[in-house]
Amino acid sequence: IYIAHTGERIDCAAPLPSSLDALKSWIAKSTTIPVQDQVLLTTKGRPVKTQQLYSEVLVMSMSVEITSY
């Protein structure tokens, strides 16, 4: 997981979260981005979908607070 606005990278250890909500909760615990402010994107800039959790090698996380300026 790359945190876009800080350049930080965090590794998601096994077991992988089984849903987007679980992934967002895990990211919130590992960073300062609240769940409701997270935007998860694929490397192609598209929103991450649940079925992509196991196929995406890289997920980018952004805060809506950063993008709203």
Tab-separated table of N, CA and C in Angstrom:
chain	number	residue	atom	x	y	z
A	1	ILE	N	0.861	-1.167	0.000
A	1	ILE	CA	0.000	0.000	0.000
A	1	ILE	C	0.909	1.232	0.000
A	2	TYR	N	0.719	2.095	-0.979
A	2	TYR	CA	1.440	3.362	-1.012
A	2	TYR	C	0.518	4.470	-0.542
A	3	ILE	N	0.997	5.267	0.388
A	3	ILE	CA	0.247	6.419	0.877
A	3	ILE	C	0.675	7.596	0.009
A	4	ALA	N	-0.193	8.014	-0.892
A	4	ALA	CA	0.175	8.939	-1.963
A	4	ALA	C	0.704	10.278	-1.463
A	5	HIS	N	0.086	10.861	-0.468
A	5	HIS	CA	0.471	12.216	-0.064
A	5	HIS	C	1.731	12.277	0.797
A	6	THR	N	2.191	11.125	1.298
A	6	THR	CA	3.415	11.131	2.107
A	6	THR	C	4.557	10.362	1.447
A	7	GLY	N	4.230	9.513	0.466
A	7	GLY	CA	5.235	8.669	-0.163
A	7	GLY	C	5.563	7.439	0.663
A	8	GLU	N	4.883	7.265	1.783
A	8	GLU	CA	5.101	6.121	2.677
A	8	GLU	C	4.578	4.842	2.028
A	9	ARG	N	5.233	3.740	2.320
A	9	ARG	CA	4.784	2.436	1.866
A	9	ARG	C	4.579	1.550	3.084
A	10	ILE	N	3.433	0.900	3.149
A	10	ILE	CA	3.170	-0.041	4.233
A	10	ILE	C	2.825	-1.392	3.620
A	11	ASP	N	3.347	-2.445	4.200
A	11	ASP	CA	3.087	-3.794	3.703
A	11	ASP	C	1.925	-4.401	4.454
A	12	CYS	N	1.060	-5.024	3.711
A	12	CYS	CA	-0.101	-5.689	4.292
A	12	CYS	C	0.257	-7.159	4.481
A	13	ALA	N	0.479	-7.538	5.718
A	13	ALA	CA	0.897	-8.910	6.020
A	13	ALA	C	-0.300	-9.860	5.981
A	14	ALA	N	0.003	-11.124	5.802
A	14	ALA	CA	-1.033	-12.158	5.789
A	14	ALA	C	-1.622	-12.307	7.187
A	15	PRO	N	-2.860	-12.608	7.339
A	15	PRO	CA	-3.831	-12.789	6.266
A	15	PRO	C	-4.292	-11.439	5.719
A	16	LEU	N	-4.508	-11.394	4.419
A	16	LEU	CA	-4.958	-10.171	3.780
A	16	LEU	C	-6.398	-9.861	4.180
A	17	PRO	N	-6.737	-8.584	4.300
A	17	PRO	CA	-8.127	-8.232	4.597
A	17	PRO	C	-9.057	-8.800	3.527
A	18	SER	N	-10.233	-9.242	3.934
A	18	SER	CA	-11.143	-9.912	3.006
A	18	SER	C	-12.164	-8.983	2.372
A	19	SER	N	-12.158	-7.708	2.759
A	19	SER	CA	-13.103	-6.756	2.175
A	19	SER	C	-12.450	-5.374	2.129
A	20	LEU	N	-13.047	-4.485	1.359
A	20	LEU	CA	-12.524	-3.114	1.299
A	20	LEU	C	-12.636	-2.432	2.649
A	21	ASP	N	-13.733	-2.681	3.361
A	21	ASP	CA	-13.896	-2.082	4.689
A	21	ASP	C	-12.799	-2.547	5.642
A	22	ALA	N	-12.474	-3.831	5.585
A	22	ALA	CA	-11.410	-4.363	6.444
A	22	ALA	C	-10.058	-3.771	6.059
A	23	LEU	N	-9.811	-3.601	4.759
A	23	LEU	CA	-8.561	-3.000	4.311
A	23	LEU	C	-8.478	-1.543	4.755
A	24	LYS	N	-9.567	-0.808	4.611
A	24	LYS	CA	-9.583	0.594	5.036
A	24	LYS	C	-9.372	0.718	6.541
A	25	SER	N	-9.947	-0.187	7.310
A	25	SER	CA	-9.742	-0.181	8.765
A	25	SER	C	-8.285	-0.440	9.098
A	26	TRP	N	-7.683	-1.386	8.399
A	26	TRP	CA	-6.276	-1.694	8.622
A	26	TRP	C	-5.403	-0.495	8.270
A	27	ILE	N	-5.697	0.170	7.156
A	27	ILE	CA	-4.934	1.358	6.753
A	27	ILE	C	-5.102	2.464	7.790
A	28	ALA	N	-6.314	2.651	8.298
A	28	ALA	CA	-6.564	3.683	9.317
A	28	ALA	C	-5.741	3.425	10.576
A	29	LYS	N	-5.589	2.163	10.956
A	29	LYS	CA	-4.799	1.822	12.144
A	29	LYS	C	-3.301	2.029	11.904
A	30	SER	N	-2.882	1.878	10.638
A	30	SER	CA	-1.463	1.979	10.298
A	30	SER	C	-1.025	3.387	9.911
A	31	THR	N	-1.988	4.268	9.647
A	31	THR	CA	-1.684	5.632	9.210
A	31	THR	C	-2.555	6.618	9.988
A	32	THR	N	-2.523	7.851	9.556
A	32	THR	CA	-3.379	8.867	10.187
A	32	THR	C	-4.585	9.209	9.318
A	33	ILE	N	-4.893	8.366	8.322
A	33	ILE	CA	-6.016	8.634	7.430
A	33	ILE	C	-7.264	7.918	7.947
A	34	PRO	N	-8.281	8.671	8.387
A	34	PRO	CA	-9.522	8.029	8.838
A	34	PRO	C	-10.197	7.260	7.701
A	35	VAL	N	-10.925	6.221	8.048
A	35	VAL	CA	-11.594	5.371	7.067
A	35	VAL	C	-12.440	6.196	6.096
A	36	GLN	N	-13.216	7.135	6.621
A	36	GLN	CA	-14.132	7.901	5.776
A	36	GLN	C	-13.417	8.849	4.814
A	37	ASP	N	-12.130	9.098	5.026
A	37	ASP	CA	-11.366	10.005	4.167
A	37	ASP	C	-10.486	9.278	3.158
A	38	GLN	N	-10.520	7.948	3.138
A	38	GLN	CA	-9.636	7.187	2.264
A	38	GLN	C	-10.207	7.026	0.866
A	39	VAL	N	-9.326	7.136	-0.112
A	39	VAL	CA	-9.628	6.829	-1.506
A	39	VAL	C	-8.590	5.804	-1.934
A	40	LEU	N	-9.035	4.612	-2.311
A	40	LEU	CA	-8.115	3.547	-2.723
A	40	LEU	C	-8.153	3.413	-4.231
A	41	LEU	N	-6.969	3.482	-4.855
A	41	LEU	CA	-6.872	3.426	-6.307
A	41	LEU	C	-5.908	2.332	-6.747
A	42	THR	N	-6.164	1.777	-7.935
A	42	THR	CA	-5.247	0.826	-8.545
A	42	THR	C	-4.108	1.610	-9.192
A	43	THR	N	-3.143	0.914	-9.738
A	43	THR	CA	-2.041	1.583	-10.414
A	43	THR	C	-2.497	2.312	-11.672
A	44	LYS	N	-3.669	1.971	-12.170
A	44	LYS	CA	-4.223	2.655	-13.346
A	44	LYS	C	-5.106	3.841	-12.949
A	45	GLY	N	-5.179	4.133	-11.642
A	45	GLY	CA	-5.953	5.267	-11.172
A	45	GLY	C	-7.439	5.009	-11.045
A	46	ARG	N	-7.832	3.759	-11.068
A	46	ARG	CA	-9.246	3.397	-10.931
A	46	ARG	C	-9.526	2.979	-9.492
A	47	PRO	N	-10.764	3.196	-9.029
A	47	PRO	CA	-11.108	2.774	-7.666
A	47	PRO	C	-10.935	1.257	-7.484
A	48	VAL	N	-10.409	0.860	-6.341
A	48	VAL	CA	-10.220	-0.556	-6.030
A	48	VAL	C	-11.583	-1.176	-5.718
A	49	LYS	N	-11.808	-2.357	-6.278
A	49	LYS	CA	-13.037	-3.110	-6.009
A	49	LYS	C	-12.674	-4.340	-5.192
A	50	THR	N	-13.650	-4.866	-4.473
A	50	THR	CA	-13.407	-6.014	-3.596
A	50	THR	C	-12.763	-7.176	-4.344
A	51	GLN	N	-13.235	-7.480	-5.538
A	51	GLN	CA	-12.693	-8.618	-6.280
A	51	GLN	C	-11.239	-8.405	-6.709
A	52	GLN	N	-10.733	-7.176	-6.631
A	52	GLN	CA	-9.350	-6.896	-7.006
A	52	GLN	C	-8.372	-7.018	-5.833
A	53	LEU	N	-8.866	-7.212	-4.635
A	53	LEU	CA	-7.984	-7.235	-3.468
A	53	LEU	C	-6.867	-8.261	-3.589
A	54	TYR	N	-7.145	-9.395	-4.182
A	54	TYR	CA	-6.134	-10.451	-4.263
A	54	TYR	C	-5.351	-10.418	-5.570
A	55	SER	N	-5.796	-9.627	-6.540
A	55	SER	CA	-5.092	-9.579	-7.816
A	55	SER	C	-4.213	-8.336	-7.971
A	56	GLU	N	-4.512	-7.284	-7.243
A	56	GLU	CA	-3.704	-6.060	-7.338
A	56	GLU	C	-2.426	-6.226	-6.536
A	57	VAL	N	-1.313	-5.936	-7.157
A	57	VAL	CA	-0.027	-6.015	-6.480
A	57	VAL	C	0.225	-4.737	-5.690
A	58	LEU	N	-0.318	-3.638	-6.180
A	58	LEU	CA	-0.082	-2.336	-5.577
A	58	LEU	C	-1.395	-1.590	-5.451
A	59	VAL	N	-1.641	-1.021	-4.282
A	59	VAL	CA	-2.813	-0.182	-4.056
A	59	VAL	C	-2.312	1.150	-3.532
A	60	MET	N	-2.868	2.234	-4.055
A	60	MET	CA	-2.500	3.568	-3.586
A	60	MET	C	-3.633	4.114	-2.730
A	61	SER	N	-3.298	4.683	-1.612
A	61	SER	CA	-4.277	5.274	-0.715
A	61	SER	C	-4.046	6.776	-0.654
A	62	MET	N	-5.130	7.513	-0.771
A	62	MET	CA	-5.066	8.963	-0.686
A	62	MET	C	-6.102	9.429	0.326
A	63	SER	N	-5.896	10.604	0.843
A	63	SER	CA	-6.852	11.213	1.752
A	63	SER	C	-7.677	12.219	0.969
A	64	VAL	N	-8.999	12.201	1.146
A	64	VAL	CA	-9.837	13.177	0.462
A	64	VAL	C	-9.530	14.592	0.947
A	65	GLU	N	-9.002	14.715	2.140
A	65	GLU	CA	-8.614	16.029	2.644
A	65	GLU	C	-7.531	16.647	1.765
A	66	ILE	N	-6.619	15.854	1.269
A	66	ILE	CA	-5.531	16.326	0.416
A	66	ILE	C	-6.079	16.723	-0.948
A	67	THR	N	-7.026	15.953	-1.475
A	67	THR	CA	-7.536	16.201	-2.821
A	67	THR	C	-8.590	17.300	-2.863
A	68	SER	N	-9.050	17.782	-1.731
A	68	SER	CA	-10.128	18.775	-1.737
A	68	SER	C	-9.631	20.213	-1.750
A	69	TYR	N	-8.325	20.422	-1.798
A	69	TYR	CA	-7.799	21.785	-1.808
A	69	TYR	C	-7.843	22.391	-3.173
